[in-house]
Coordinates of C-alpha atoms in Angstrom, one line a residue:
Chain A
X22 CA 202.8 -16.4 -50.6
X23 CA 202.4 -19.4 -48.2
X24 CA 201.7 -19.2 -44.5
X25 CA 200.9 -15.7 -43.3
X26 CA 200.1 -16.4 -39.6
X27 CA 200.8 -19.3 -37.2
X28 CA 199.7 -19.8 -33.7
X29 CA 201.2 -22.2 -31.0
X30 CA 200.5 -23.3 -27.4
X31 CA 203.3 -24.2 -25.1
X32 CA 202.5 -25.8 -21.6
X33 CA 203.5 -25.1 -18.1
X34 CA 206.2 -27.3 -16.8
X35 CA 207.9 -28.3 -13.4
X36 CA 211.5 -28.3 -13.8
X37 CA 212.4 -29.9 -10.5
X38 CA 210.4 -33.1 -10.3
X39 CA 210.7 -33.1 -6.3
X40 CA 214.0 -34.6 -5.3
X41 CA 215.1 -34.8 -9.0
X42 CA 216.6 -31.2 -9.1
X43 CA 217.5 -30.3 -12.5
X44 CA 217.3 -33.8 -13.7
X45 CA 213.6 -34.6 -14.3
X46 CA 210.9 -32.2 -15.5
X47 CA 207.2 -32.6 -16.6
X48 CA 204.9 -30.7 -18.7
X49 CA 201.4 -30.1 -17.6
X50 CA 198.4 -30.1 -19.7
X51 CA 197.5 -26.6 -18.6
X52 CA 198.0 -23.8 -18.1
X53 CA 200.3 -22.4 -21.0
X54 CA 201.3 -19.5 -23.3
X55 CA 199.9 -18.9 -26.9
X56 CA 201.9 -17.0 -29.3
X57 CA 200.8 -16.0 -32.7
X58 CA 203.5 -15.2 -35.3
X59 CA 203.4 -13.2 -38.4
X60 CA 205.9 -12.3 -41.0
X61 CA 207.4 -9.0 -41.4
X62 CA 209.7 -7.6 -44.1
X63 CA 212.5 -6.5 -41.8
X64 CA 214.7 -9.1 -40.3
X65 CA 214.5 -10.2 -36.7
X66 CA 211.9 -10.8 -34.2
X67 CA 209.7 -8.1 -32.5
X68 CA 206.9 -8.3 -29.8
X69 CA 203.7 -6.8 -31.1
X70 CA 201.7 -7.2 -27.9
X71 CA 201.6 -9.0 -24.8
X72 CA 198.4 -9.8 -22.9
X73 CA 197.9 -11.3 -19.3
X74 CA 201.4 -10.4 -17.8
X75 CA 200.2 -7.3 -16.1
X76 CA 202.5 -5.3 -18.0
X77 CA 205.5 -6.7 -16.4
X78 CA 207.2 -8.4 -19.2
X79 CA 209.7 -6.5 -21.6
X80 CA 209.0 -5.6 -25.1
X81 CA 212.6 -5.2 -25.9
X82 CA 213.3 -8.1 -28.2
X83 CA 216.6 -8.7 -26.5
X84 CA 215.2 -8.9 -23.0
X85 CA 212.2 -11.3 -23.8
X86 CA 212.8 -15.0 -24.0
X87 CA 210.2 -15.4 -26.8
X88 CA 212.1 -12.9 -29.1
X89 CA 215.6 -14.2 -28.1
X90 CA 214.5 -17.7 -28.9
X91 CA 212.7 -16.5 -32.0
X92 CA 215.9 -14.8 -33.4
X93 CA 217.8 -18.0 -32.5
X94 CA 215.5 -20.0 -34.8
X95 CA 215.6 -17.3 -37.5
X96 CA 219.3 -17.4 -37.6
X97 CA 219.4 -21.1 -37.7
X98 CA 217.0 -21.2 -40.7
X99 CA 218.9 -18.5 -42.6
X100 CA 215.6 -16.4 -43.2
X101 CA 215.9 -13.0 -44.4
X102 CA 212.5 -12.0 -43.2
X103 CA 211.5 -11.3 -39.5
X104 CA 208.6 -12.0 -37.5
X105 CA 206.3 -10.3 -35.2
X106 CA 204.9 -12.0 -32.3
X107 CA 201.7 -11.6 -30.3
X108 CA 202.1 -13.2 -26.8
X109 CA 199.2 -14.3 -24.7
X110 CA 200.5 -15.3 -21.2
X111 CA 198.4 -18.0 -19.8
X112 CA 200.7 -18.8 -17.0
X113 CA 201.9 -16.7 -14.2
X114 CA 205.3 -15.0 -14.1
X115 CA 207.9 -16.1 -11.6
X116 CA 205.7 -18.8 -10.2
X117 CA 207.8 -22.0 -10.7
X118 CA 205.8 -23.2 -13.7
X119 CA 208.4 -22.4 -16.3
X120 CA 206.8 -19.4 -17.6
X121 CA 209.9 -18.1 -19.6
X122 CA 210.5 -21.4 -21.0
X123 CA 206.7 -21.6 -22.3
X124 CA 207.1 -18.3 -24.0
X125 CA 210.2 -19.4 -25.9
X126 CA 208.8 -22.7 -26.7
X127 CA 205.7 -21.2 -28.2
X128 CA 207.4 -18.7 -30.2
X129 CA 209.8 -21.2 -31.7
X130 CA 207.1 -23.8 -32.6
X131 CA 204.8 -20.9 -34.0
X132 CA 207.6 -19.6 -36.3
X133 CA 208.5 -23.3 -37.3
X134 CA 204.8 -23.6 -38.4
X135 CA 205.0 -20.5 -40.1
X136 CA 208.0 -21.5 -42.2
X137 CA 206.4 -24.7 -43.2
X138 CA 207.8 -27.1 -40.4
X139 CA 211.2 -27.3 -41.6
X140 CA 212.5 -28.7 -38.3
X141 CA 211.3 -31.5 -36.1
X142 CA 210.3 -30.6 -32.5
X143 CA 213.6 -32.2 -31.0
X144 CA 215.6 -30.0 -33.7
X145 CA 213.8 -26.7 -32.2
X146 CA 215.2 -27.5 -28.6
X147 CA 218.5 -25.4 -29.1
X148 CA 216.6 -22.2 -30.1
X149 CA 214.2 -22.7 -27.0
X150 CA 217.4 -23.1 -24.9
X151 CA 218.9 -20.0 -26.3
X152 CA 215.6 -17.9 -25.1
X153 CA 215.6 -19.8 -21.7
X154 CA 219.3 -19.1 -21.2
X155 CA 218.3 -15.2 -20.8
X156 CA 216.3 -16.0 -17.5
X157 CA 217.8 -19.3 -15.9
X158 CA 220.8 -20.4 -17.7
X159 CA 221.4 -22.9 -20.6
X160 CA 219.4 -25.9 -19.0
X161 CA 216.5 -27.5 -20.6
X162 CA 214.6 -28.5 -17.3
X163 CA 211.7 -26.6 -18.3
X164 CA 212.0 -26.0 -22.0
X165 CA 212.4 -29.7 -22.7
X166 CA 209.2 -30.9 -21.2
X167 CA 207.4 -27.9 -22.4
X168 CA 208.6 -28.6 -26.1
X169 CA 208.4 -32.4 -26.0
X170 CA 205.7 -33.2 -23.4
X171 CA 205.7 -36.0 -20.9
X172 CA 208.1 -36.7 -18.2
X173 CA 211.6 -36.0 -19.3
X174 CA 215.0 -37.1 -17.8
X175 CA 217.4 -34.3 -18.6
X176 CA 221.0 -34.9 -18.0
X177 CA 222.6 -32.4 -20.3
X178 CA 221.5 -29.9 -23.2
X179 CA 222.2 -32.1 -25.9
X180 CA 219.3 -33.9 -27.4
X181 CA 220.7 -37.3 -26.5
X182 CA 220.7 -36.3 -22.8
X183 CA 216.9 -36.0 -23.0
X184 CA 214.8 -39.0 -22.6
X185 CA 211.1 -39.7 -22.5
X186 CA 210.1 -41.5 -19.3
X187 CA 207.0 -43.7 -18.8
X188 CA 204.0 -41.8 -17.5
X189 CA 202.3 -43.8 -14.6
X190 CA 198.7 -44.4 -15.2
X191 CA 196.3 -42.2 -13.5
X192 CA 199.0 -39.5 -12.6
X193 CA 197.2 -36.2 -12.0
X194 CA 198.5 -33.0 -10.2
X195 CA 196.9 -30.4 -8.0
X196 CA 198.7 -27.0 -8.5
X197 CA 198.4 -24.0 -6.3
X198 CA 200.1 -20.8 -7.0
X199 CA 200.1 -18.2 -4.1
X200 CA 199.9 -14.5 -5.1
X201 CA 203.7 -13.7 -4.6
X202 CA 206.5 -13.8 -7.2
X203 CA 209.6 -15.7 -6.5
X204 CA 212.6 -14.9 -9.0
X205 CA 214.6 -17.9 -10.1
X206 CA 217.8 -16.1 -9.2
X207 CA 216.7 -15.4 -5.8
X208 CA 215.8 -19.0 -5.3
X209 CA 218.8 -20.2 -6.7
X210 CA 220.8 -17.9 -4.4
X211 CA 219.4 -19.8 -1.4
X212 CA 220.8 -23.0 -2.4
X213 CA 223.9 -24.2 -0.6
X214 CA 227.2 -24.1 -2.6
X215 CA 228.2 -27.5 -1.4
X216 CA 226.4 -30.4 0.3
X217 CA 227.7 -33.2 2.6
X218 CA 228.8 -36.3 0.8
X219 CA 226.1 -38.2 3.0
X220 CA 223.4 -36.0 1.7
X221 CA 224.6 -36.4 -1.9
X222 CA 224.3 -40.3 -1.5
X223 CA 220.7 -39.9 0.0
X224 CA 219.7 -37.6 -3.0
X225 CA 221.1 -40.0 -5.6
X226 CA 219.4 -43.0 -3.8
X227 CA 216.2 -41.0 -3.9
X228 CA 216.5 -40.1 -7.5
X229 CA 217.2 -43.8 -8.3
X230 CA 214.1 -44.9 -6.6
X231 CA 212.2 -42.3 -8.4
X232 CA 213.3 -43.4 -12.0
X233 CA 212.9 -47.0 -10.9
X234 CA 209.1 -46.2 -9.9
X235 CA 208.5 -44.4 -13.0
X236 CA 209.7 -47.3 -15.0
X237 CA 207.5 -49.7 -12.8
X238 CA 204.5 -47.4 -13.2
X239 CA 204.2 -47.3 -9.4
X240 CA 202.6 -44.1 -8.7
X241 CA 202.9 -44.3 -5.0
X242 CA 206.6 -45.1 -5.0
X243 CA 207.1 -42.5 -7.4
X244 CA 205.4 -39.8 -5.1
X245 CA 207.0 -41.0 -1.9
X246 CA 210.5 -40.8 -3.6
X247 CA 209.9 -37.4 -5.0
X248 CA 209.5 -36.1 -1.5
X249 CA 212.9 -37.4 -0.3
X250 CA 214.6 -34.2 -0.8
X251 CA 217.1 -33.2 1.9
X252 CA 218.9 -30.4 0.2
X253 CA 216.9 -28.2 -2.2
X254 CA 213.5 -27.9 -0.6
X255 CA 214.8 -27.2 3.0
X256 CA 217.0 -24.5 1.5
X257 CA 214.0 -22.9 -0.1
X258 CA 211.2 -23.7 2.2
X259 CA 211.4 -20.1 3.8
X260 CA 210.3 -18.8 0.3
X261 CA 207.1 -20.5 0.5
X262 CA 204.3 -19.4 3.1
X263 CA 202.4 -22.2 4.9
X264 CA 204.4 -25.0 2.9
X265 CA 204.1 -27.5 5.8
X266 CA 200.3 -26.6 6.3
X267 CA 199.9 -27.0 2.5
X268 CA 201.5 -30.5 2.6
X269 CA 199.3 -31.5 5.5
X270 CA 196.2 -30.2 3.8
X271 CA 196.9 -31.9 0.6
X272 CA 197.5 -35.2 2.2
X273 CA 194.4 -34.9 4.1
X274 CA 192.5 -34.5 0.9
X275 CA 194.0 -37.6 -0.7
X276 CA 197.3 -36.4 -2.3
X277 CA 200.2 -38.7 -2.4
X278 CA 202.7 -36.1 -1.7
X279 CA 203.5 -32.1 -2.1
X280 CA 206.5 -30.5 -3.6
X281 CA 207.6 -27.2 -4.6
X282 CA 207.4 -26.8 -8.4
X283 CA 210.7 -25.5 -9.7
X284 CA 211.9 -22.4 -7.6
X285 CA 208.2 -21.9 -6.3
X286 CA 205.9 -20.6 -5.1
X287 CA 203.7 -22.9 -7.0
X288 CA 203.2 -26.1 -5.0
X289 CA 202.4 -29.3 -7.0
X290 CA 200.6 -32.4 -5.2
X291 CA 200.7 -35.7 -7.0
X292 CA 197.3 -37.4 -6.9
X293 CA 195.9 -40.6 -8.3
X294 CA 192.9 -39.7 -10.6
X295 CA 190.9 -36.7 -11.4
X296 CA 188.6 -36.6 -8.5
X297 CA 191.2 -36.6 -6.0
X298 CA 193.3 -34.0 -7.7
X299 CA 190.1 -31.6 -7.8
X300 CA 189.6 -32.2 -4.1
X301 CA 193.3 -31.6 -3.3
X302 CA 193.3 -28.4 -5.5
X303 CA 190.2 -27.1 -3.7
X304 CA 191.8 -27.9 -0.3
X305 CA 195.0 -26.0 -1.3
X306 CA 192.9 -23.0 -2.5
X307 CA 190.8 -23.0 0.6
X308 CA 194.0 -23.0 2.7
X309 CA 195.6 -19.9 1.1
X310 CA 192.3 -18.1 0.9
X311 CA 191.7 -18.8 4.6
X312 CA 195.1 -17.1 5.4
X313 CA 194.3 -14.0 3.3
X314 CA 196.8 -15.0 0.6
X315 CA 195.2 -14.9 -2.9
X316 CA 196.0 -17.9 -5.0
X317 CA 195.1 -19.8 -8.2
X318 CA 194.6 -23.6 -7.6
X319 CA 193.7 -26.1 -10.3
X320 CA 193.9 -29.9 -11.2
X321 CA 195.8 -30.9 -14.2
X322 CA 197.4 -33.8 -15.9
X323 CA 200.5 -34.5 -17.8
X324 CA 200.6 -33.0 -21.2
X325 CA 201.7 -36.0 -23.4
X326 CA 202.4 -34.0 -26.5
X327 CA 203.9 -30.8 -25.3
X328 CA 203.8 -27.6 -27.4
X329 CA 201.4 -27.9 -30.4
X330 CA 200.5 -25.6 -33.3
X331 CA 197.0 -24.2 -32.8
X332 CA 196.2 -22.5 -36.2
X333 CA 197.9 -21.7 -39.5
X334 CA 196.6 -19.4 -41.8
Chain B
X27 CA 218.8 -85.2 15.8
X28 CA 218.3 -83.2 12.5
X29 CA 220.9 -81.6 10.5
X30 CA 224.4 -81.7 11.7
X31 CA 226.4 -79.8 9.2
X32 CA 225.4 -77.4 6.4
X33 CA 227.7 -75.4 4.0
X34 CA 226.9 -72.3 2.1
X35 CA 228.5 -70.2 -0.7
X36 CA 228.3 -66.4 -0.8
X37 CA 229.4 -64.5 -4.1
X38 CA 231.8 -61.6 -4.4
X39 CA 229.9 -58.3 -5.0
X40 CA 230.6 -54.8 -6.1
X41 CA 229.2 -52.2 -3.8
X42 CA 229.8 -49.0 -6.0
X43 CA 228.1 -49.8 -9.4
X44 CA 230.3 -47.1 -11.0
X45 CA 228.7 -43.8 -10.3
X46 CA 226.0 -45.2 -8.1
X47 CA 228.1 -45.0 -4.9
X48 CA 226.4 -46.8 -2.0
X49 CA 223.2 -47.0 -4.3
X50 CA 223.5 -49.9 -6.5
X51 CA 225.3 -53.2 -6.0
X52 CA 225.8 -56.3 -8.1
X53 CA 226.7 -60.0 -7.1
X54 CA 229.4 -61.7 -9.3
X55 CA 228.9 -65.4 -10.2
X56 CA 232.5 -66.0 -8.8
X57 CA 234.6 -65.8 -6.7
X58 CA 233.1 -66.3 -3.3
X59 CA 233.5 -67.7 0.2
X60 CA 232.3 -71.1 1.5
X61 CA 231.4 -71.6 5.2
X62 CA 230.5 -74.9 6.7
X63 CA 228.6 -74.7 9.9
X64 CA 228.3 -77.6 12.6
X65 CA 226.4 -77.5 16.1
X66 CA 228.3 -77.1 19.1
X67 CA 226.9 -77.5 22.7
X68 CA 228.2 -74.3 24.1
X69 CA 226.3 -71.0 22.9
X70 CA 227.7 -68.7 20.5
X71 CA 229.6 -69.0 17.3
X72 CA 233.3 -69.7 17.0
X73 CA 235.7 -70.2 14.0
X74 CA 237.2 -73.6 13.8
X75 CA 239.3 -72.9 10.8
X76 CA 240.2 -70.3 8.0
X77 CA 241.6 -71.2 4.8
X78 CA 242.6 -69.0 1.8
X79 CA 243.4 -65.8 3.9
X80 CA 247.2 -66.1 4.3
X81 CA 246.6 -66.0 8.1
X82 CA 245.3 -62.4 8.0
X83 CA 241.7 -62.8 9.3
X84 CA 241.0 -62.9 13.0
X85 CA 239.8 -66.1 14.9
X86 CA 238.3 -63.9 17.6
X87 CA 234.5 -64.4 17.3
X88 CA 234.3 -60.6 18.1
X89 CA 236.4 -59.4 15.3
X90 CA 235.4 -61.6 12.4
X91 CA 232.3 -60.8 10.5
X92 CA 231.3 -64.4 10.0
X93 CA 230.9 -65.0 13.8
X94 CA 229.4 -61.6 14.4
X95 CA 226.6 -62.2 11.8
X96 CA 226.4 -65.7 13.2
X97 CA 225.8 -64.6 16.7
X98 CA 223.2 -62.0 15.6
X99 CA 221.2 -64.9 13.8
X100 CA 221.6 -67.2 16.7
X101 CA 220.2 -64.5 19.0
X102 CA 217.3 -63.7 16.7
X103 CA 216.5 -67.5 16.6
X104 CA 216.8 -67.8 20.3
X105 CA 219.0 -70.8 19.9
X106 CA 220.8 -72.0 22.9
X107 CA 223.3 -74.3 20.9
X108 CA 226.2 -72.6 19.3
X109 CA 228.0 -73.2 16.1
X110 CA 231.5 -73.9 14.9
X111 CA 232.4 -72.4 11.5
X112 CA 235.0 -73.4 8.8
X113 CA 235.7 -70.7 6.5
X114 CA 237.4 -71.1 3.1
X115 CA 238.0 -67.7 1.6
X116 CA 237.6 -67.9 -2.2
X117 CA 238.0 -64.1 -2.6
X118 CA 240.8 -61.7 -1.6
X119 CA 240.8 -59.5 1.4
X120 CA 240.7 -55.8 1.1
X121 CA 240.0 -56.0 -2.8
X122 CA 236.7 -54.2 -3.2
X123 CA 234.8 -57.3 -3.7
X124 CA 232.7 -57.4 -0.7
X125 CA 235.0 -59.9 1.3
X126 CA 233.8 -59.3 4.7
X127 CA 230.2 -59.2 3.5
X128 CA 230.7 -62.6 1.7
X129 CA 231.8 -64.1 4.8
X130 CA 228.9 -62.7 7.0
X131 CA 226.5 -63.9 4.3
X132 CA 228.0 -67.3 3.9
X133 CA 227.7 -67.9 7.6
X134 CA 224.2 -66.8 7.9
X135 CA 223.0 -68.7 5.1
X136 CA 224.8 -71.8 6.3
X137 CA 223.5 -71.6 9.9
X138 CA 219.9 -71.0 8.6
X139 CA 220.3 -74.2 6.5
X140 CA 221.6 -76.1 9.7
X141 CA 218.5 -74.9 11.7
X142 CA 216.1 -76.1 9.0
X143 CA 215.6 -72.9 7.0
X144 CA 213.3 -71.1 9.5
X145 CA 214.0 -67.8 7.8
X146 CA 213.6 -66.5 4.1
X147 CA 216.7 -65.2 2.3
X148 CA 215.3 -61.7 2.9
X149 CA 214.7 -62.1 6.6
X150 CA 218.5 -62.9 6.9
X151 CA 219.6 -59.6 5.9
X152 CA 219.7 -57.9 9.4
X153 CA 222.1 -60.5 10.7
X154 CA 224.4 -60.2 7.5
X155 CA 224.4 -56.4 8.2
X156 CA 225.4 -56.8 11.8
X157 CA 228.4 -58.6 10.6
X158 CA 229.2 -56.2 7.9
X159 CA 228.8 -53.2 10.2
X160 CA 232.0 -54.6 11.9
X161 CA 234.1 -53.5 8.9
X162 CA 232.2 -50.9 7.0
X163 CA 229.2 -49.7 8.8
X164 CA 225.6 -50.8 8.6
X165 CA 225.0 -50.6 4.9
X166 CA 223.7 -53.3 2.7
X167 CA 225.6 -52.3 -0.5
X168 CA 227.7 -55.6 -0.5
X169 CA 225.6 -57.8 1.7
X170 CA 222.3 -57.2 -0.1
X171 CA 223.5 -58.4 -3.5
X172 CA 225.7 -61.2 -2.0
X173 CA 222.8 -62.6 -0.3
X174 CA 220.0 -61.9 -2.7
X175 CA 222.0 -62.1 -6.0
X176 CA 221.4 -59.9 -9.2
X177 CA 221.7 -55.9 -9.4
X178 CA 220.2 -54.5 -6.4
X179 CA 219.0 -50.9 -5.8
X180 CA 219.8 -50.0 -2.2
X181 CA 218.4 -47.0 -0.6
X182 CA 218.6 -47.9 3.0
X183 CA 219.1 -50.8 5.4
X184 CA 215.4 -51.8 5.7
X185 CA 214.2 -54.6 3.3
X186 CA 211.6 -52.3 1.6
X187 CA 214.6 -50.1 0.5
X188 CA 216.2 -53.0 -1.4
X189 CA 215.0 -53.5 -5.1
X190 CA 216.1 -56.1 -7.6
X191 CA 216.7 -54.4 -10.9
X192 CA 216.6 -56.1 -14.3
X193 CA 219.7 -57.4 -15.6
X194 CA 220.6 -56.6 -19.1
X195 CA 221.0 -59.5 -21.5
X196 CA 224.7 -60.4 -22.2
X197 CA 226.1 -58.4 -19.1
X198 CA 229.4 -59.7 -18.3
X199 CA 232.3 -58.5 -16.3
X200 CA 236.2 -58.7 -16.5
X201 CA 237.7 -58.3 -13.2
X202 CA 241.2 -57.6 -12.3
X203 CA 242.6 -57.5 -8.7
X204 CA 246.2 -56.1 -8.4
X205 CA 248.2 -57.3 -5.5
X206 CA 247.6 -54.8 -3.1
X207 CA 245.3 -54.3 -0.3
X208 CA 243.2 -51.2 0.3
X209 CA 241.2 -50.9 3.5
X210 CA 237.7 -49.7 3.2
X211 CA 238.5 -47.2 6.0
X212 CA 241.5 -45.7 4.1
X213 CA 239.6 -45.4 1.0
X214 CA 236.5 -43.8 2.7
X215 CA 239.0 -41.4 4.2
X216 CA 240.0 -40.1 0.8
X217 CA 236.4 -39.1 -0.1
X218 CA 235.5 -35.3 0.1
X219 CA 233.3 -34.5 3.1
X220 CA 231.3 -32.1 0.9
X221 CA 230.8 -31.8 -2.8
X222 CA 229.5 -28.7 -4.8
X223 CA 226.0 -28.5 -5.6
X224 CA 226.8 -28.7 -9.3
X225 CA 228.7 -31.9 -9.0
X226 CA 225.7 -33.4 -6.9
X227 CA 223.2 -32.6 -9.8
X228 CA 225.6 -34.2 -12.2
X229 CA 225.9 -37.2 -9.9
X230 CA 222.2 -37.6 -9.4
X231 CA 221.6 -37.2 -13.3
X232 CA 224.2 -39.9 -14.1
X233 CA 222.6 -42.3 -11.4
X234 CA 219.1 -41.5 -13.1
X235 CA 220.5 -42.4 -16.5
X236 CA 222.0 -45.6 -15.0
X237 CA 218.6 -46.7 -13.7
X238 CA 216.7 -45.8 -16.8
X239 CA 219.3 -47.9 -18.8
X240 CA 218.9 -50.9 -16.6
X241 CA 215.1 -50.8 -17.0
X242 CA 215.4 -50.5 -20.7
X243 CA 218.0 -53.3 -20.8
X244 CA 220.3 -51.0 -22.6
X245 CA 223.7 -52.3 -21.9
X246 CA 225.8 -49.6 -23.8
X247 CA 223.9 -46.7 -22.2
X248 CA 224.2 -48.4 -18.7
X249 CA 227.9 -48.8 -19.1
X250 CA 228.4 -45.2 -20.2
X251 CA 226.4 -43.9 -17.3
X252 CA 228.3 -45.9 -14.7
X253 CA 231.6 -44.2 -15.8
X254 CA 229.9 -40.7 -15.4
X255 CA 231.4 -40.2 -11.7
X256 CA 232.8 -36.9 -11.0
X257 CA 233.3 -37.4 -7.3
X258 CA 234.1 -40.8 -5.9
X259 CA 236.6 -42.1 -8.7
X260 CA 238.6 -38.9 -8.8
X261 CA 239.1 -39.0 -4.9
X262 CA 240.4 -42.6 -4.9
X263 CA 242.2 -42.9 -8.1
X264 CA 245.6 -42.3 -6.3
X265 CA 245.1 -45.7 -4.6
X266 CA 244.9 -47.6 -8.0
X267 CA 248.1 -48.0 -9.9
X268 CA 247.7 -47.7 -13.6
X269 CA 243.9 -46.9 -13.6
X270 CA 243.9 -44.8 -16.7
X271 CA 246.1 -47.4 -18.7
X272 CA 243.7 -50.2 -17.4
X273 CA 240.8 -48.4 -18.8
X274 CA 242.4 -47.8 -22.0
X275 CA 243.5 -51.3 -22.3
X276 CA 240.1 -52.7 -21.5
X277 CA 238.4 -50.5 -24.1
X278 CA 240.8 -51.5 -26.7
X279 CA 240.0 -55.1 -26.0
X280 CA 236.2 -54.3 -26.3
X281 CA 235.1 -53.4 -22.9
X282 CA 232.3 -50.7 -22.6
X283 CA 233.7 -49.3 -19.5
X284 CA 235.9 -49.6 -16.6
X285 CA 235.2 -48.7 -12.9
X286 CA 236.7 -49.1 -9.5
X287 CA 235.0 -52.2 -7.5
X288 CA 233.9 -50.8 -4.3
X289 CA 236.9 -49.1 -2.6
X290 CA 239.4 -50.9 -5.0
X291 CA 242.0 -52.1 -5.9
X292 CA 239.8 -54.4 -8.1
X293 CA 238.8 -53.0 -11.3
X294 CA 235.6 -54.1 -13.2
X295 CA 234.9 -53.7 -16.9
X296 CA 231.4 -54.2 -18.3
X297 CA 231.6 -56.4 -21.6
X298 CA 229.1 -57.6 -24.0
X299 CA 229.3 -61.4 -23.8
X300 CA 231.7 -63.9 -22.6
X301 CA 234.3 -63.7 -25.5
X302 CA 234.7 -60.1 -25.0
X303 CA 234.9 -60.4 -21.2
X304 CA 237.6 -63.2 -21.5
X305 CA 239.7 -61.2 -24.0
X306 CA 239.3 -57.9 -21.6
X307 CA 240.2 -60.0 -18.7
X308 CA 243.4 -61.4 -20.3
X309 CA 244.4 -57.8 -21.5
X310 CA 244.0 -56.4 -17.8
X311 CA 246.0 -59.3 -16.6
X312 CA 248.8 -58.7 -19.0
X313 CA 248.9 -55.0 -18.5
X314 CA 249.7 -55.4 -14.6
X315 CA 252.0 -58.4 -15.2
X316 CA 253.9 -56.3 -17.7
X317 CA 254.3 -53.6 -15.2
X318 CA 255.7 -56.1 -12.5
X319 CA 252.5 -56.1 -10.4
X320 CA 251.0 -59.4 -9.6
X321 CA 247.3 -59.7 -10.2
X322 CA 244.3 -62.0 -10.5
X323 CA 242.1 -61.4 -13.6
X324 CA 239.0 -63.3 -14.5
X325 CA 235.7 -63.0 -16.6
X326 CA 232.4 -63.5 -14.9
X327 CA 228.7 -62.8 -14.9
X328 CA 226.2 -61.5 -12.6
X329 CA 225.0 -64.1 -9.9
X330 CA 221.3 -64.3 -10.4
X331 CA 220.6 -66.2 -7.1
X332 CA 223.3 -64.9 -4.7
X333 CA 224.2 -67.2 -1.8
X334 CA 223.1 -70.7 -2.0
X335 CA 223.3 -73.7 0.1
X336 CA 225.9 -76.2 -1.0
X337 CA 225.5 -79.2 1.3
X338 CA 223.4 -80.3 4.2
X339 CA 224.2 -83.4 6.1

């Protein structure tokens, strides 16, 4: 009978690497989603259960990124059987950490394991993107890093447009997610439709410095370039309470920068080393707690490998 | 008495490295300008002679980038004597090859040699920029590469914002300059004041790919990324006769791409190796000749060292 059940983990990710809006993404070691997949006789994917979402995610297979991605993969593989998915949400919804992408990626990696690994990680990307498209359009800024790991340069949806970038030594992140939800659609609606040519030149220059710094392994230059965002962050800063205070607190605690993760409200601060990242996470947590805003704060690192199979039975 | 006369060469440059508008520049091994400087007792810089400009350049020290840059350096050095400059224009005016920057750079490097090299090449940049500002604003996209050589990433006017990039092996250029003059001001006037956000993202993605390719020494990926310009070239293409035909002819002859050099009308085609560059230059020359448009075509390489002192007496 072969494999009856397979489980996979897919990590959180930051789709906007600071100034590199829709161009560079990164996978975090944690948190992440876990999906367990089992065969069922009927065709198509269904959701058996969801834990950790506070009852907010849809069970309807047409409305959940995990099942949409799963069905895309089942079609691609030409499978007549279907799958039943059990979803453990490890990362918060609408938080700027690529929640919908992580669910799509975990589903697809679990089903690929269930089917005996017919496809490579890279070949799984189209199905992940089909799932992600349900929420935020056909763009691999979160699904790419969550699936493949590392820091990824993403210039289009085709695989040849996704390149792994070198990861600077000692790169750590402090993340804080204040207790409020920001929808990607709402955050996108705040963006300007057009930008002045001068601002575009400044943005391209900053992205060029960022890519240069990544290749040189220069953590400080990388962090500095990430913060040179004159377009996206100013448009969205109103969505994030205490953004300026958080940046100041993070830097006082030793962070090299602080940027909005994706559409927010998660904030990510680049730090050199575990100790600093822990201190910065604590400072960010204390800031929001002190202001009466609940939050989750943690220190993490880059997920080098991205999504992974946890168990096969 | 010390040195009485010094001469310096400053190379042509391309300020827009394809899609990297105002962000990456490159110095060409040739052509270039030569300036010879002599002391004079009166303060300030004057122009004794100009050759090779067809009588078009102003002799007025306030109107020529060479003397404006020279006076900036004389002031910075606190010199009471002045200089007399003899200028040999080796590169065509208004051609997109950084003519005004080359004159400013050659003047400054010659005067620094005359004064016994008190400043490093890098320290000469502000004076060069003061000269260049007369024509095209305070931006080092041409003066930086002409002074320092190589491929330079330029994200601001301060020296810390100028970084040398790795030069891919075997990188050569075929240049063709049709016989028509394009003023930088006119070419800038054609640019859109604002760009759609989507176009900005595509432009930053292309520049990121370009910087990544330079670091990986991937000549083909570099050339391909340079051509991904959805903003600047479309706005200026009407200034360049036979642009599409030139691109097709260059590629038929083996070029990896073709872009407008600076504000044009010079076109630059990236080629792998001398033989291909020569063949492409010949094809571009034949195209314009056949259309009854006079032109200069040549094959060249990257100037690794930039401006240099030719003689000191």
